[in-house]
PDB file of C-alpha atoms and ligand atoms in Angstrom:
ATOM      1  CA  UNK H   1      -0.001   0.000   0.000  1.00  0.00           C
ATOM      2  CA  UNK H   2       1.487   3.288  -1.046  1.00  0.00           C
ATOM      3  CA  UNK H   3       1.290   6.163   1.323  1.00  0.00           C
ATOM      4  CA  UNK H   4       0.513   9.313  -0.570  1.00  0.00           C
ATOM      5  CA  UNK H   5       1.079  12.612   1.124  1.00  0.00           C
ATOM      6  CA  UNK H   6      -1.126  15.572   0.326  1.00  0.00           C
ATOM      7  CA  UNK H   7       0.027  18.295  -2.010  1.00  0.00           C
ATOM      8  CA  UNK H   8       0.831  21.645  -0.539  1.00  0.00           C
ATOM      9  CA  UNK H   9      -2.138  23.928  -0.981  1.00  0.00           C
ATOM     10  CA  UNK H  10      -0.049  27.036  -0.697  1.00  0.00           C
ATOM     11  CA  UNK H  11       2.473  26.614  -3.480  1.00  0.00           C
ATOM     12  CA  UNK H  12       0.994  23.629  -5.352  1.00  0.00           C
ATOM     13  CA  UNK H  13       4.572  22.680  -6.027  1.00  0.00           C
ATOM     14  CA  UNK H  14       5.519  20.727  -2.943  1.00  0.00           C
ATOM     15  CA  UNK H  15       4.274  17.872  -0.852  1.00  0.00           C
ATOM     16  CA  UNK H  16       3.310  17.987   2.793  1.00  0.00           C
ATOM     17  CA  UNK H  17       5.263  15.442   4.783  1.00  0.00           C
ATOM     18  CA  UNK H  18       4.536  14.533   8.394  1.00  0.00           C
ATOM     19  CA  UNK H  19       6.987  14.925  11.234  1.00  0.00           C
ATOM     20  CA  UNK H  20       6.734  13.058  14.485  1.00  0.00           C
ATOM     21  CA  UNK H  21       7.741  14.019  17.985  1.00  0.00           C
ATOM     22  CA  UNK H  22       7.828  12.506  21.435  1.00  0.00           C
ATOM     23  CA  UNK H  23       5.741  13.584  24.364  1.00  0.00           C
ATOM     24  CA  UNK H  24       6.918  14.268  27.876  1.00  0.00           C
ATOM     25  CA  UNK H  25       6.343  10.677  28.907  1.00  0.00           C
ATOM     26  CA  UNK H  26       8.209   9.402  25.879  1.00  0.00           C
ATOM     27  CA  UNK H  27       5.077   8.435  24.013  1.00  0.00           C
ATOM     28  CA  UNK H  28       5.417   9.035  20.311  1.00  0.00           C
ATOM     29  CA  UNK H  29       3.285  11.767  18.808  1.00  0.00           C
ATOM     30  CA  UNK H  30       2.914  10.804  15.197  1.00  0.00           C
ATOM     31  CA  UNK H  31       2.212  13.418  12.592  1.00  0.00           C
ATOM     32  CA  UNK H  32       2.615  16.254  15.023  1.00  0.00           C
ATOM     33  CA  UNK H  33       3.658  18.632  12.290  1.00  0.00           C
ATOM     34  CA  UNK H  34       3.437  18.823   8.526  1.00  0.00           C
ATOM     35  CA  UNK H  35       5.899  20.726   6.418  1.00  0.00           C
ATOM     36  CA  UNK H  36       6.093  21.532   2.725  1.00  0.00           C
ATOM     37  CA  UNK H  37       8.991  19.973   0.850  1.00  0.00           C
ATOM     38  CA  UNK H  38       9.381  23.058  -1.313  1.00  0.00           C
ATOM     39  CA  UNK H  39      12.122  25.112   0.340  1.00  0.00           C
ATOM     40  CA  UNK H  40      10.849  28.256  -1.310  1.00  0.00           C
ATOM     41  CA  UNK H  41       7.451  27.809   0.257  1.00  0.00           C
ATOM     42  CA  UNK H  42       8.086  27.069   3.895  1.00  0.00           C
ATOM     43  CA  UNK H  43       4.485  26.294   4.705  1.00  0.00           C
ATOM     44  CA  UNK H  44       4.119  24.336   7.884  1.00  0.00           C
ATOM     45  CA  UNK H  45       1.384  23.261  10.193  1.00  0.00           C
ATOM     46  CA  UNK H  46       1.781  21.817  13.637  1.00  0.00           C
ATOM     47  CA  UNK H  47      -0.407  20.477  16.371  1.00  0.00           C
ATOM     48  CA  UNK H  48       0.255  21.400  19.980  1.00  0.00           C
ATOM     49  CA  UNK H  49      -1.984  19.933  22.621  1.00  0.00           C
ATOM     50  CA  UNK H  50      -4.821  19.670  20.174  1.00  0.00           C
ATOM     51  CA  UNK H  51      -4.356  23.156  18.782  1.00  0.00           C
ATOM     52  CA  UNK H  52      -3.315  23.659  15.209  1.00  0.00           C
ATOM     53  CA  UNK H  53      -0.934  26.443  14.406  1.00  0.00           C
ATOM     54  CA  UNK H  54       0.239  27.374  10.949  1.00  0.00           C
ATOM     55  CA  UNK H  55       2.941  29.376   9.317  1.00  0.00           C
ATOM     56  CA  UNK H  56       5.538  29.303  12.036  1.00  0.00           C
ATOM     57  CA  UNK H  57       9.095  29.109  10.845  1.00  0.00           C
ATOM     58  CA  UNK H  58      10.531  25.717  11.504  1.00  0.00           C
ATOM     59  CA  UNK H  59      14.223  25.535  12.151  1.00  0.00           C
ATOM     60  CA  UNK H  60      14.625  29.078  13.351  1.00  0.00           C
ATOM     61  CA  UNK H  61      13.783  28.604  16.992  1.00  0.00           C
ATOM     62  CA  UNK H  62      15.854  30.808  19.273  1.00  0.00           C
ATOM     63  CA  UNK H  63      16.597  29.088  22.523  1.00  0.00           C
TER      64      UNK H  63
HETATM   65 ZN1   ZN V 101       4.270  24.631  -0.305  1.00  0.00          ZN
END
């Protein structure tokens, strides 16, 4: 069975791929965030505690 990821609705040129994370108790959170594979687009969508947030820059977090 092939897994087909959705096309990016913003640029129509990339594919949205899921990213997974791990929760505080080590439980895997699958598909926590989706990012566009088109580097010129940068669209991303993530889910935090049931809330969806979009458009945040991934990879530029300042700690
Ligand atoms: Zn895109």
